PDB file of C-alpha atoms and ligand atoms in Angstrom:
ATOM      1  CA  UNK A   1       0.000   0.000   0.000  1.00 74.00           C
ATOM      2  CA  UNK A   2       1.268   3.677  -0.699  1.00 81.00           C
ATOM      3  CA  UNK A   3       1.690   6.026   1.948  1.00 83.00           C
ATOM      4  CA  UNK A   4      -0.911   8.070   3.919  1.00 88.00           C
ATOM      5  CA  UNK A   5      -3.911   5.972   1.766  1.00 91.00           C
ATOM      6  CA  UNK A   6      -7.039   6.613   2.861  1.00 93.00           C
ATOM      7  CA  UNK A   7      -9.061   4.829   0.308  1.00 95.00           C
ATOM      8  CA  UNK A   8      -9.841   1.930   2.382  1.00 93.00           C
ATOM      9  CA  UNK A   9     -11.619   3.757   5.437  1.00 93.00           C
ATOM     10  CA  UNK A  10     -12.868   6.650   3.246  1.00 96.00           C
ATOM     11  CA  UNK A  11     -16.415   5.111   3.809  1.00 96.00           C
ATOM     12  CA  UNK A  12     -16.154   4.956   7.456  1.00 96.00           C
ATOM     13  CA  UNK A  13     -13.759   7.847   8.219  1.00 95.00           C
ATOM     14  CA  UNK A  14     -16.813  10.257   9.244  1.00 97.00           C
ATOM     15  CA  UNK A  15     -18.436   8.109  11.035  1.00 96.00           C
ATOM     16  CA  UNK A  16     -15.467   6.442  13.005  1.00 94.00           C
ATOM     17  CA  UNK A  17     -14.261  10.092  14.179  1.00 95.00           C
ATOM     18  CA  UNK A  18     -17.632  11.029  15.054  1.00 96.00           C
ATOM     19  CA  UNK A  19     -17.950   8.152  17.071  1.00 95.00           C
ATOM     20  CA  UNK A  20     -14.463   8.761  18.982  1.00 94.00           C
ATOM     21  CA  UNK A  21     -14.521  12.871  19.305  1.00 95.00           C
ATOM     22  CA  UNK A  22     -18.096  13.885  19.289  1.00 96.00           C
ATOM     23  CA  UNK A  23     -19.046  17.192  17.385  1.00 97.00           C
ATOM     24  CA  UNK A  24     -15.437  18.435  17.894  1.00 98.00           C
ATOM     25  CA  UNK A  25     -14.250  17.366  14.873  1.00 97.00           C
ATOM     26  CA  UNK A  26     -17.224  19.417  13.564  1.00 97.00           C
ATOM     27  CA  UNK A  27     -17.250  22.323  15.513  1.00 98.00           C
ATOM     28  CA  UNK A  28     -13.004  23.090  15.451  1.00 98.00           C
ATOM     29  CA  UNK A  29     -13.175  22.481  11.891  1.00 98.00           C
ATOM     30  CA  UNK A  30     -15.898  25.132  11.534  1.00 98.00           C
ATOM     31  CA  UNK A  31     -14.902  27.494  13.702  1.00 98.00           C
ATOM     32  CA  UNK A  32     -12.554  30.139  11.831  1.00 98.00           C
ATOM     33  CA  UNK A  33     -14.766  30.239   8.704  1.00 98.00           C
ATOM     34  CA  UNK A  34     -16.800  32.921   9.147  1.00 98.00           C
ATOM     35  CA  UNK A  35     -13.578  34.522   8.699  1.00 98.00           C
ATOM     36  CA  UNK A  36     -13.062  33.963   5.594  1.00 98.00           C
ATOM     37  CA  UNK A  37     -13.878  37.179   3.466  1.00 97.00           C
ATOM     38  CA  UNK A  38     -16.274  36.530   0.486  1.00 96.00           C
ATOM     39  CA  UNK A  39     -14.878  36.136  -3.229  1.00 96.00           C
ATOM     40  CA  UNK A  40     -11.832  34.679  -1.573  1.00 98.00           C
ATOM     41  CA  UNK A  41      -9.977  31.809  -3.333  1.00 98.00           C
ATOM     42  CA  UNK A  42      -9.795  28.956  -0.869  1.00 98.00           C
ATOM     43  CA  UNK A  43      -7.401  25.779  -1.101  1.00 98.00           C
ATOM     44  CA  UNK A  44      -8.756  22.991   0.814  1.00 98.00           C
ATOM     45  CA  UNK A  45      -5.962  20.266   1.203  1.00 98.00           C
ATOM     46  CA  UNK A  46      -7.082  16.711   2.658  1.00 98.00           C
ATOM     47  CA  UNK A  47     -10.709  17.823   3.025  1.00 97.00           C
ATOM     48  CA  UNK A  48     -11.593  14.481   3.288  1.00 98.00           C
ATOM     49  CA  UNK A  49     -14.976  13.520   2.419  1.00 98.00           C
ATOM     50  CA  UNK A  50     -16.051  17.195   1.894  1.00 97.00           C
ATOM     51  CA  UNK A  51     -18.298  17.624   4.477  1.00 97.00           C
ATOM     52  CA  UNK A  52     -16.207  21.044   4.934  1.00 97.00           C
ATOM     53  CA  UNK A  53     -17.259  22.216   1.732  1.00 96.00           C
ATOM     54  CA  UNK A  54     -20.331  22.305   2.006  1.00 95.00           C
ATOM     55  CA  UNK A  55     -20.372  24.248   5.307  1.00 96.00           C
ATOM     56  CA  UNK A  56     -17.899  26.835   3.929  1.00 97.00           C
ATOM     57  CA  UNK A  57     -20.199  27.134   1.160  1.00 96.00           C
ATOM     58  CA  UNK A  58     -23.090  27.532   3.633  1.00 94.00           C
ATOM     59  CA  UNK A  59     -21.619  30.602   5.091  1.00 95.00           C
ATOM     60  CA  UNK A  60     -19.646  31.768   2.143  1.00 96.00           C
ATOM     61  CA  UNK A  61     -21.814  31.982  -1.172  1.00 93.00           C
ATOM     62  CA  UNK A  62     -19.102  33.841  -3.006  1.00 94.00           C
ATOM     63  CA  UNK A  63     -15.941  31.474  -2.887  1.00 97.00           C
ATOM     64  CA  UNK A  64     -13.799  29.408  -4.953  1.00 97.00           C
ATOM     65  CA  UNK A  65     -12.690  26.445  -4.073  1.00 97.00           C
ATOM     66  CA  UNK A  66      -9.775  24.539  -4.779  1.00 98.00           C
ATOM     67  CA  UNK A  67      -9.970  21.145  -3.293  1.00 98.00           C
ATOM     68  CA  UNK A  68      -7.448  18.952  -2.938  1.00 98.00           C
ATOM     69  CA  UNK A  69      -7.463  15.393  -1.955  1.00 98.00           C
ATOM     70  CA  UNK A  70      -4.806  12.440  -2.114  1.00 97.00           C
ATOM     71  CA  UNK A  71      -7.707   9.269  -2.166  1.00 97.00           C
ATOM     72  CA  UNK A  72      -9.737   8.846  -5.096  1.00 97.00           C
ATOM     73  CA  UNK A  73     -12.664   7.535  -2.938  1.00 97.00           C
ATOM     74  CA  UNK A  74     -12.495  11.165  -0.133  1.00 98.00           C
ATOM     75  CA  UNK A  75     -12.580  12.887  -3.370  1.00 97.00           C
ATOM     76  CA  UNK A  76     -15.450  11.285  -5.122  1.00 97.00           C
ATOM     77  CA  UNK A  77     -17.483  11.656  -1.516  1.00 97.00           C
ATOM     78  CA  UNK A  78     -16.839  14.956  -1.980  1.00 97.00           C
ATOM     79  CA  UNK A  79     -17.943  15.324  -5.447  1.00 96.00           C
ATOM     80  CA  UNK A  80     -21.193  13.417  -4.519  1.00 95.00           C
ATOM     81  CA  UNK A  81     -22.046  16.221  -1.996  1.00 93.00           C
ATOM     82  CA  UNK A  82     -22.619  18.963  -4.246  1.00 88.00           C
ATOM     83  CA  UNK A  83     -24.355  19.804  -7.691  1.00 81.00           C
ATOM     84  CA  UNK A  84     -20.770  20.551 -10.329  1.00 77.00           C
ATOM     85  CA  UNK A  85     -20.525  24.498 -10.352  1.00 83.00           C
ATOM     86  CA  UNK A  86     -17.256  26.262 -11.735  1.00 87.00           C
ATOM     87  CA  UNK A  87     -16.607  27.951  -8.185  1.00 94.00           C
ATOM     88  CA  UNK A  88     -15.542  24.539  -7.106  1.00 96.00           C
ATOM     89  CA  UNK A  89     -12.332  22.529  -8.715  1.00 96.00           C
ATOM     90  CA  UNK A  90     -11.484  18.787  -7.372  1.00 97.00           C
ATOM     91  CA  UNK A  91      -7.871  17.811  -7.908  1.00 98.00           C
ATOM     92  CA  UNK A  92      -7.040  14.156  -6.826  1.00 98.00           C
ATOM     93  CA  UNK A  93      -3.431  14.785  -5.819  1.00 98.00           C
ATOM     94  CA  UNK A  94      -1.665  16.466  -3.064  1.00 97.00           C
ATOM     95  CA  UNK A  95       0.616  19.613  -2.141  1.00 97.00           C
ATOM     96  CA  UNK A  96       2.404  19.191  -5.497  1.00 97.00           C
ATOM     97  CA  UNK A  97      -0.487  19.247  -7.435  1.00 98.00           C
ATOM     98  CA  UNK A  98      -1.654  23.430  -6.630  1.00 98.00           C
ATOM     99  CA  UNK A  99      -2.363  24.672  -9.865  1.00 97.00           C
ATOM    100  CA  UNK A 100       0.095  27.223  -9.876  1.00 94.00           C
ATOM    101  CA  UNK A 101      -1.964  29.723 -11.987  1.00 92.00           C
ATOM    102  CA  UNK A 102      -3.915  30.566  -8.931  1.00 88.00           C
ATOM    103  CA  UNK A 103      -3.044  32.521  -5.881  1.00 97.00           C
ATOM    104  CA  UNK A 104      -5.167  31.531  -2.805  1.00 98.00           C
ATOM    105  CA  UNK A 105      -6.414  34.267   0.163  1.00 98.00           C
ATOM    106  CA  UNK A 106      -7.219  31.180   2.063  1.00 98.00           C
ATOM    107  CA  UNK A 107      -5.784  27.974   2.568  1.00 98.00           C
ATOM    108  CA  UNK A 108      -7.479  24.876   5.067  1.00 98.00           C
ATOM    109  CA  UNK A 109      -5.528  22.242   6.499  1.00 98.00           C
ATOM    110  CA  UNK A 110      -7.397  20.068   8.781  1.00 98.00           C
ATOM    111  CA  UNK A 111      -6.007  17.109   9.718  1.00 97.00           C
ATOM    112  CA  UNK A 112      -3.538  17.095   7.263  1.00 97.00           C
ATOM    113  CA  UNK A 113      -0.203  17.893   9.942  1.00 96.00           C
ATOM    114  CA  UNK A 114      -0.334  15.029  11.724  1.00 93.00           C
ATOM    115  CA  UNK A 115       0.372  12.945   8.274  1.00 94.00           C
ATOM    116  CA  UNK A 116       3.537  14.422   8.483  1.00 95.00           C
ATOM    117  CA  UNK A 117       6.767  14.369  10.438  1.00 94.00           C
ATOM    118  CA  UNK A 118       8.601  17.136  12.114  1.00 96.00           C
ATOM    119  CA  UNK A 119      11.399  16.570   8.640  1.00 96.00           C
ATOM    120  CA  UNK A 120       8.637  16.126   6.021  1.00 95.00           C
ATOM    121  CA  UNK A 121       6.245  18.825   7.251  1.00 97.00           C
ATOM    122  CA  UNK A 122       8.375  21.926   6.041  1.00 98.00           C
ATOM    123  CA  UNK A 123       9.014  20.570   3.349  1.00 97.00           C
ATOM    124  CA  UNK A 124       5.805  20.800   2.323  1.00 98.00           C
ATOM    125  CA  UNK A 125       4.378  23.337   3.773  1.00 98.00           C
ATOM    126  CA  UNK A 126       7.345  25.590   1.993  1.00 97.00           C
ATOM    127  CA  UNK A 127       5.518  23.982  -0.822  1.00 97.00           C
ATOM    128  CA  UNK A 128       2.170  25.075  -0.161  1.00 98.00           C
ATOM    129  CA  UNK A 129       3.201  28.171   0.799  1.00 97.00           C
ATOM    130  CA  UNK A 130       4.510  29.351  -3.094  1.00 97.00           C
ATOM    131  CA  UNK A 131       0.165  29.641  -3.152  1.00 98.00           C
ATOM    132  CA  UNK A 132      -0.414  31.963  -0.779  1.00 98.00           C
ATOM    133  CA  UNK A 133      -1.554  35.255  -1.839  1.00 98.00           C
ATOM    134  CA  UNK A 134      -0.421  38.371  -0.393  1.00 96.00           C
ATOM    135  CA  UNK A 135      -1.882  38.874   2.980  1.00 97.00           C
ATOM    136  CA  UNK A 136      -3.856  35.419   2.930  1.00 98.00           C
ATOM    137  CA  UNK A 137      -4.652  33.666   5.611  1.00 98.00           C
ATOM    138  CA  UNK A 138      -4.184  29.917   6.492  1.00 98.00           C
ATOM    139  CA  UNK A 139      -6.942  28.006   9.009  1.00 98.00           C
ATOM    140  CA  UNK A 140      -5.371  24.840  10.378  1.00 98.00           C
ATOM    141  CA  UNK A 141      -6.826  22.277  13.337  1.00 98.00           C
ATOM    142  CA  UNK A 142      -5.355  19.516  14.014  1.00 97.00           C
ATOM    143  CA  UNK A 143      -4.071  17.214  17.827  1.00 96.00           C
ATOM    144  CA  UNK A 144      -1.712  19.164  20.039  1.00 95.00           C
ATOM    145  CA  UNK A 145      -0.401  17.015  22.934  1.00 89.00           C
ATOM    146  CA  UNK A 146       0.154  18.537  26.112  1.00 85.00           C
ATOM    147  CA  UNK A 147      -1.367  15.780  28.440  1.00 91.00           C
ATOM    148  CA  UNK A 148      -0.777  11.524  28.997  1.00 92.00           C
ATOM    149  CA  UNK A 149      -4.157  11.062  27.681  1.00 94.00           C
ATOM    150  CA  UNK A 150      -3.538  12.462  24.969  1.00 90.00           C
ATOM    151  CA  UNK A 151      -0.153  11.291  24.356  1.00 91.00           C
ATOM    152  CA  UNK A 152      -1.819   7.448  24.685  1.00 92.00           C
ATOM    153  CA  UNK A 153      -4.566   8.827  22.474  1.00 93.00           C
ATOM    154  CA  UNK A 154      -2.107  10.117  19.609  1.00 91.00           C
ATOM    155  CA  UNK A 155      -0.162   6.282  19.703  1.00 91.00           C
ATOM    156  CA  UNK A 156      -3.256   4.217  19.695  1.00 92.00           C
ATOM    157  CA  UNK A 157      -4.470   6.161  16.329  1.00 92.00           C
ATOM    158  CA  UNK A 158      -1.523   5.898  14.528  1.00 90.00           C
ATOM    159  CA  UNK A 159      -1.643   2.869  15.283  1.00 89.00           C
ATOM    160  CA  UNK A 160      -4.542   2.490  13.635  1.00 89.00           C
ATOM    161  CA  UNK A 161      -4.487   4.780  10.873  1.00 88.00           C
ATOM    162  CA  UNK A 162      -0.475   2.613  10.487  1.00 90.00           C
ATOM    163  CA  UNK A 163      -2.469  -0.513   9.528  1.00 87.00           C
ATOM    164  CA  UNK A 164      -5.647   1.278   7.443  1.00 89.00           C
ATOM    165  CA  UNK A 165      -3.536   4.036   5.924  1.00 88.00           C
ATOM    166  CA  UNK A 166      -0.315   3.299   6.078  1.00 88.00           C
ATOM    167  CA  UNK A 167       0.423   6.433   7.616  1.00 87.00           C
ATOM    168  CA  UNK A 168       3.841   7.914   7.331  1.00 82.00           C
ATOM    169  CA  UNK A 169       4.339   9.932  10.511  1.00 83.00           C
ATOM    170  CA  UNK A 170       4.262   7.928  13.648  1.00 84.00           C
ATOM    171  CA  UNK A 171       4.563  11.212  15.919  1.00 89.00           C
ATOM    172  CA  UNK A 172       2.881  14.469  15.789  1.00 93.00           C
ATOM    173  CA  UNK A 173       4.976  17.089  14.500  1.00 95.00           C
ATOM    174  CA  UNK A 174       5.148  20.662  15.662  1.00 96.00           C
ATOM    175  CA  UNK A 175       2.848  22.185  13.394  1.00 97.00           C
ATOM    176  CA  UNK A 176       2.091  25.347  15.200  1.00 97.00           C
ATOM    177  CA  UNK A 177       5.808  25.804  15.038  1.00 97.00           C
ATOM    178  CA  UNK A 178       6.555  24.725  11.698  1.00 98.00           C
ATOM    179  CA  UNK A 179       4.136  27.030  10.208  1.00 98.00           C
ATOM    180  CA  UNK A 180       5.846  30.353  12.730  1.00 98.00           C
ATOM    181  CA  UNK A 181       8.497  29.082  11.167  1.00 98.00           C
ATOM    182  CA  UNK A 182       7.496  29.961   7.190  1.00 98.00           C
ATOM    183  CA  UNK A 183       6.210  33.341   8.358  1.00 97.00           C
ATOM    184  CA  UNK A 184       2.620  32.456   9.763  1.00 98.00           C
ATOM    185  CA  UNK A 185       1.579  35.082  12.562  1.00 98.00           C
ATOM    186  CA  UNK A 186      -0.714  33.279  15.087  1.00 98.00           C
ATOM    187  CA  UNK A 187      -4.086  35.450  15.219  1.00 98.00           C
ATOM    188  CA  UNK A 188      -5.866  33.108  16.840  1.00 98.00           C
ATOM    189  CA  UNK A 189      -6.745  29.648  18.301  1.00 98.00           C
ATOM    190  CA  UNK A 190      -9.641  27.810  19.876  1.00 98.00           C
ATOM    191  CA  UNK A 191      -9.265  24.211  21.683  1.00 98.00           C
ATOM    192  CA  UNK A 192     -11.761  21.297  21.756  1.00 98.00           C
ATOM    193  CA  UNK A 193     -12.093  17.913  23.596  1.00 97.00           C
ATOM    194  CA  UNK A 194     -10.343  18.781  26.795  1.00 95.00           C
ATOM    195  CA  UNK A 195      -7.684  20.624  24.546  1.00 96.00           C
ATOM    196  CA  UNK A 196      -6.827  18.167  22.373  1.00 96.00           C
ATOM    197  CA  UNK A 197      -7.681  19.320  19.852  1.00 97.00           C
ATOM    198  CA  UNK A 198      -6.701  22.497  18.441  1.00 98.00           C
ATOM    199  CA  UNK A 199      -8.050  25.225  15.491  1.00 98.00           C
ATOM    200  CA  UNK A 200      -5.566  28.011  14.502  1.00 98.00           C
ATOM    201  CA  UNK A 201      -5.913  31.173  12.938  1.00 98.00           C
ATOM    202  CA  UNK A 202      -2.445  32.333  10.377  1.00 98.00           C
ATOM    203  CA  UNK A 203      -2.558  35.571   8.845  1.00 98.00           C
ATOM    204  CA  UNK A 204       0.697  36.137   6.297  1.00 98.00           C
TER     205      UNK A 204
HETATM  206  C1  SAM B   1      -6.846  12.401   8.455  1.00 81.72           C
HETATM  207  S1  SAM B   1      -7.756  12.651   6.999  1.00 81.72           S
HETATM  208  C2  SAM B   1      -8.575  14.174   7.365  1.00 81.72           C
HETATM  209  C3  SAM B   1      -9.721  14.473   6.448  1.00 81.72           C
HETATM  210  C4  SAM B   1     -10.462  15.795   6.743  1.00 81.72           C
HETATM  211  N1  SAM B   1      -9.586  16.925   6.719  1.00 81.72           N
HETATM  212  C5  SAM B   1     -11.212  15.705   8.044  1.00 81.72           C
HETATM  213  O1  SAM B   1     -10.715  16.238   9.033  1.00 81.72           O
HETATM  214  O2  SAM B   1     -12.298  15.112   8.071  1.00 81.72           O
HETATM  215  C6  SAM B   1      -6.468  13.142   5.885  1.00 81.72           C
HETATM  216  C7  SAM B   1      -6.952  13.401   4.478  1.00 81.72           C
HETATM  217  O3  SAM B   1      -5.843  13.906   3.732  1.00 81.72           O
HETATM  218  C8  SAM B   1      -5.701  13.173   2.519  1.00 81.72           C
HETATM  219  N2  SAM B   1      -4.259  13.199   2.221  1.00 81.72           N
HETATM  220  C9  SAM B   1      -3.262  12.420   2.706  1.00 81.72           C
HETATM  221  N3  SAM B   1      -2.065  12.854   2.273  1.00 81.72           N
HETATM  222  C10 SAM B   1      -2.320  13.935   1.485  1.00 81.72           C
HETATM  223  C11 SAM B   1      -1.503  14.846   0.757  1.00 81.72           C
HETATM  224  N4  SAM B   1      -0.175  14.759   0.759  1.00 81.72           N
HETATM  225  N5  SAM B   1      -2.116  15.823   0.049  1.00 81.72           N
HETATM  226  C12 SAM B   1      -3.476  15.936   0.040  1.00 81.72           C
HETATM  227  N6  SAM B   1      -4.288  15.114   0.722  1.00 81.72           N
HETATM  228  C13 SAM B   1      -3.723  14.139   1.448  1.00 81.72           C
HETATM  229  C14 SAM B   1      -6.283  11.818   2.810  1.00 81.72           C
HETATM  230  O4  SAM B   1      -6.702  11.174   1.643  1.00 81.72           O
HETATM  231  C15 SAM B   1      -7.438  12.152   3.740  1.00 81.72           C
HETATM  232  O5  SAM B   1      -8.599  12.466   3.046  1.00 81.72           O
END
Protein backbone atom coordinates (compact mmCIF):
# COMPACT_ATOMS: atom_id res chain seq x y z
CA UNK A 1 0.00 0.00 0.00
CA UNK A 2 1.27 3.68 -0.70
CA UNK A 3 1.69 6.03 1.95
CA UNK A 4 -0.91 8.07 3.92
CA UNK A 5 -3.91 5.97 1.77
CA UNK A 6 -7.04 6.61 2.86
CA UNK A 7 -9.06 4.83 0.31
CA UNK A 8 -9.84 1.93 2.38
CA UNK A 9 -11.62 3.76 5.44
CA UNK A 10 -12.87 6.65 3.25
CA UNK A 11 -16.41 5.11 3.81
CA UNK A 12 -16.15 4.96 7.46
CA UNK A 13 -13.76 7.85 8.22
CA UNK A 14 -16.81 10.26 9.24
CA UNK A 15 -18.44 8.11 11.03
CA UNK A 16 -15.47 6.44 13.00
CA UNK A 17 -14.26 10.09 14.18
CA UNK A 18 -17.63 11.03 15.05
CA UNK A 19 -17.95 8.15 17.07
CA UNK A 20 -14.46 8.76 18.98
CA UNK A 21 -14.52 12.87 19.30
CA UNK A 22 -18.10 13.88 19.29
CA UNK A 23 -19.05 17.19 17.38
CA UNK A 24 -15.44 18.44 17.89
CA UNK A 25 -14.25 17.37 14.87
CA UNK A 26 -17.22 19.42 13.56
CA UNK A 27 -17.25 22.32 15.51
CA UNK A 28 -13.00 23.09 15.45
CA UNK A 29 -13.17 22.48 11.89
CA UNK A 30 -15.90 25.13 11.53
CA UNK A 31 -14.90 27.49 13.70
CA UNK A 32 -12.55 30.14 11.83
CA UNK A 33 -14.77 30.24 8.70
CA UNK A 34 -16.80 32.92 9.15
CA UNK A 35 -13.58 34.52 8.70
CA UNK A 36 -13.06 33.96 5.59
CA UNK A 37 -13.88 37.18 3.47
CA UNK A 38 -16.27 36.53 0.49
CA UNK A 39 -14.88 36.14 -3.23
CA UNK A 40 -11.83 34.68 -1.57
CA UNK A 41 -9.98 31.81 -3.33
CA UNK A 42 -9.79 28.96 -0.87
CA UNK A 43 -7.40 25.78 -1.10
CA UNK A 44 -8.76 22.99 0.81
CA UNK A 45 -5.96 20.27 1.20
CA UNK A 46 -7.08 16.71 2.66
CA UNK A 47 -10.71 17.82 3.02
CA UNK A 48 -11.59 14.48 3.29
CA UNK A 49 -14.98 13.52 2.42
CA UNK A 50 -16.05 17.19 1.89
CA UNK A 51 -18.30 17.62 4.48
CA UNK A 52 -16.21 21.04 4.93
CA UNK A 53 -17.26 22.22 1.73
CA UNK A 54 -20.33 22.30 2.01
CA UNK A 55 -20.37 24.25 5.31
CA UNK A 56 -17.90 26.83 3.93
CA UNK A 57 -20.20 27.13 1.16
CA UNK A 58 -23.09 27.53 3.63
CA UNK A 59 -21.62 30.60 5.09
CA UNK A 60 -19.65 31.77 2.14
CA UNK A 61 -21.81 31.98 -1.17
CA UNK A 62 -19.10 33.84 -3.01
CA UNK A 63 -15.94 31.47 -2.89
CA UNK A 64 -13.80 29.41 -4.95
CA UNK A 65 -12.69 26.44 -4.07
CA UNK A 66 -9.77 24.54 -4.78
CA UNK A 67 -9.97 21.14 -3.29
CA UNK A 68 -7.45 18.95 -2.94
CA UNK A 69 -7.46 15.39 -1.96
CA UNK A 70 -4.81 12.44 -2.11
CA UNK A 71 -7.71 9.27 -2.17
CA UNK A 72 -9.74 8.85 -5.10
CA UNK A 73 -12.66 7.54 -2.94
CA UNK A 74 -12.50 11.17 -0.13
CA UNK A 75 -12.58 12.89 -3.37
CA UNK A 76 -15.45 11.28 -5.12
CA UNK A 77 -17.48 11.66 -1.52
CA UNK A 78 -16.84 14.96 -1.98
CA UNK A 79 -17.94 15.32 -5.45
CA UNK A 80 -21.19 13.42 -4.52
CA UNK A 81 -22.05 16.22 -2.00
CA UNK A 82 -22.62 18.96 -4.25
CA UNK A 83 -24.36 19.80 -7.69
CA UNK A 84 -20.77 20.55 -10.33
CA UNK A 85 -20.52 24.50 -10.35
CA UNK A 86 -17.26 26.26 -11.74
CA UNK A 87 -16.61 27.95 -8.18
CA UNK A 88 -15.54 24.54 -7.11
CA UNK A 89 -12.33 22.53 -8.71
CA UNK A 90 -11.48 18.79 -7.37
CA UNK A 91 -7.87 17.81 -7.91
CA UNK A 92 -7.04 14.16 -6.83
CA UNK A 93 -3.43 14.79 -5.82
CA UNK A 94 -1.67 16.47 -3.06
CA UNK A 95 0.62 19.61 -2.14
CA UNK A 96 2.40 19.19 -5.50
CA UNK A 97 -0.49 19.25 -7.44
CA UNK A 98 -1.65 23.43 -6.63
CA UNK A 99 -2.36 24.67 -9.86
CA UNK A 100 0.10 27.22 -9.88
CA UNK A 101 -1.96 29.72 -11.99
CA UNK A 102 -3.92 30.57 -8.93
CA UNK A 103 -3.04 32.52 -5.88
CA UNK A 104 -5.17 31.53 -2.80
CA UNK A 105 -6.41 34.27 0.16
CA UNK A 106 -7.22 31.18 2.06
CA UNK A 107 -5.78 27.97 2.57
CA UNK A 108 -7.48 24.88 5.07
CA UNK A 109 -5.53 22.24 6.50
CA UNK A 110 -7.40 20.07 8.78
CA UNK A 111 -6.01 17.11 9.72
CA UNK A 112 -3.54 17.10 7.26
CA UNK A 113 -0.20 17.89 9.94
CA UNK A 114 -0.33 15.03 11.72
CA UNK A 115 0.37 12.94 8.27
CA UNK A 116 3.54 14.42 8.48
CA UNK A 117 6.77 14.37 10.44
CA UNK A 118 8.60 17.14 12.11
CA UNK A 119 11.40 16.57 8.64
CA UNK A 120 8.64 16.13 6.02
CA UNK A 121 6.24 18.82 7.25
CA UNK A 122 8.38 21.93 6.04
CA UNK A 123 9.01 20.57 3.35
CA UNK A 124 5.80 20.80 2.32
CA UNK A 125 4.38 23.34 3.77
CA UNK A 126 7.34 25.59 1.99
CA UNK A 127 5.52 23.98 -0.82
CA UNK A 128 2.17 25.07 -0.16
CA UNK A 129 3.20 28.17 0.80
CA UNK A 130 4.51 29.35 -3.09
CA UNK A 131 0.17 29.64 -3.15
CA UNK A 132 -0.41 31.96 -0.78
CA UNK A 133 -1.55 35.25 -1.84
CA UNK A 134 -0.42 38.37 -0.39
CA UNK A 135 -1.88 38.87 2.98
CA UNK A 136 -3.86 35.42 2.93
CA UNK A 137 -4.65 33.67 5.61
CA UNK A 138 -4.18 29.92 6.49
CA UNK A 139 -6.94 28.01 9.01
CA UNK A 140 -5.37 24.84 10.38
CA UNK A 141 -6.83 22.28 13.34
CA UNK A 142 -5.36 19.52 14.01
CA UNK A 143 -4.07 17.21 17.83
CA UNK A 144 -1.71 19.16 20.04
CA UNK A 145 -0.40 17.01 22.93
CA UNK A 146 0.15 18.54 26.11
CA UNK A 147 -1.37 15.78 28.44
CA UNK A 148 -0.78 11.52 29.00
CA UNK A 149 -4.16 11.06 27.68
CA UNK A 150 -3.54 12.46 24.97
CA UNK A 151 -0.15 11.29 24.36
CA UNK A 152 -1.82 7.45 24.68
CA UNK A 153 -4.57 8.83 22.47
CA UNK A 154 -2.11 10.12 19.61
CA UNK A 155 -0.16 6.28 19.70
CA UNK A 156 -3.26 4.22 19.70
CA UNK A 157 -4.47 6.16 16.33
CA UNK A 158 -1.52 5.90 14.53
CA UNK A 159 -1.64 2.87 15.28
CA UNK A 160 -4.54 2.49 13.64
CA UNK A 161 -4.49 4.78 10.87
CA UNK A 162 -0.48 2.61 10.49
CA UNK A 163 -2.47 -0.51 9.53
CA UNK A 164 -5.65 1.28 7.44
CA UNK A 165 -3.54 4.04 5.92
CA UNK A 166 -0.31 3.30 6.08
CA UNK A 167 0.42 6.43 7.62
CA UNK A 168 3.84 7.91 7.33
CA UNK A 169 4.34 9.93 10.51
CA UNK A 170 4.26 7.93 13.65
CA UNK A 171 4.56 11.21 15.92
CA UNK A 172 2.88 14.47 15.79
CA UNK A 173 4.98 17.09 14.50
CA UNK A 174 5.15 20.66 15.66
CA UNK A 175 2.85 22.19 13.39
CA UNK A 176 2.09 25.35 15.20
CA UNK A 177 5.81 25.80 15.04
CA UNK A 178 6.55 24.72 11.70
CA UNK A 179 4.14 27.03 10.21
CA UNK A 180 5.85 30.35 12.73
CA UNK A 181 8.50 29.08 11.17
CA UNK A 182 7.50 29.96 7.19
CA UNK A 183 6.21 33.34 8.36
CA UNK A 184 2.62 32.46 9.76
CA UNK A 185 1.58 35.08 12.56
CA UNK A 186 -0.71 33.28 15.09
CA UNK A 187 -4.09 35.45 15.22
CA UNK A 188 -5.87 33.11 16.84
CA UNK A 189 -6.75 29.65 18.30
CA UNK A 190 -9.64 27.81 19.88
CA UNK A 191 -9.27 24.21 21.68
CA UNK A 192 -11.76 21.30 21.76
CA UNK A 193 -12.09 17.91 23.60
CA UNK A 194 -10.34 18.78 26.79
CA UNK A 195 -7.68 20.62 24.55
CA UNK A 196 -6.83 18.17 22.37
CA UNK A 197 -7.68 19.32 19.85
CA UNK A 198 -6.70 22.50 18.44
CA UNK A 199 -8.05 25.22 15.49
CA UNK A 200 -5.57 28.01 14.50
CA UNK A 201 -5.91 31.17 12.94
CA UNK A 202 -2.45 32.33 10.38
CA UNK A 203 -2.56 35.57 8.84
CA UNK A 204 0.70 36.14 6.30
C1 LIG B 1 -6.85 12.40 8.46
S1 LIG B 1 -7.76 12.65 7.00
C2 LIG B 1 -8.58 14.17 7.36
C3 LIG B 1 -9.72 14.47 6.45
C4 LIG B 1 -10.46 15.79 6.74
N1 LIG B 1 -9.59 16.92 6.72
C5 LIG B 1 -11.21 15.71 8.04
O1 LIG B 1 -10.71 16.24 9.03
O2 LIG B 1 -12.30 15.11 8.07
C6 LIG B 1 -6.47 13.14 5.89
C7 LIG B 1 -6.95 13.40 4.48
O3 LIG B 1 -5.84 13.91 3.73
C8 LIG B 1 -5.70 13.17 2.52
N2 LIG B 1 -4.26 13.20 2.22
C9 LIG B 1 -3.26 12.42 2.71
N3 LIG B 1 -2.06 12.85 2.27
C10 LIG B 1 -2.32 13.93 1.49
C11 LIG B 1 -1.50 14.85 0.76
N4 LIG B 1 -0.17 14.76 0.76
N5 LIG B 1 -2.12 15.82 0.05
C12 LIG B 1 -3.48 15.94 0.04
N6 LIG B 1 -4.29 15.11 0.72
C13 LIG B 1 -3.72 14.14 1.45
C14 LIG B 1 -6.28 11.82 2.81
O4 LIG B 1 -6.70 11.17 1.64
C15 LIG B 1 -7.44 12.15 3.74
O5 LIG B 1 -8.60 12.47 3.05
Amino acid sequence: MKSNDFDRIAFAYDRLTKLVFGNAIIHSQKFFLHRIPEGSNVLILGGGTGWILTELLKIKKNVNVCYIDASKNMLAMAKEKLIPREQIQFILGTENDIPSEHKFDCIITNFYFDLFTDESLPVALNKIKQALALNAKWIATDFVEIRWWQKLMLKAMHFFFKLMSNVESQKLPEWNKALQAIGGKLVDSRNFYRGFIQTSLFQF
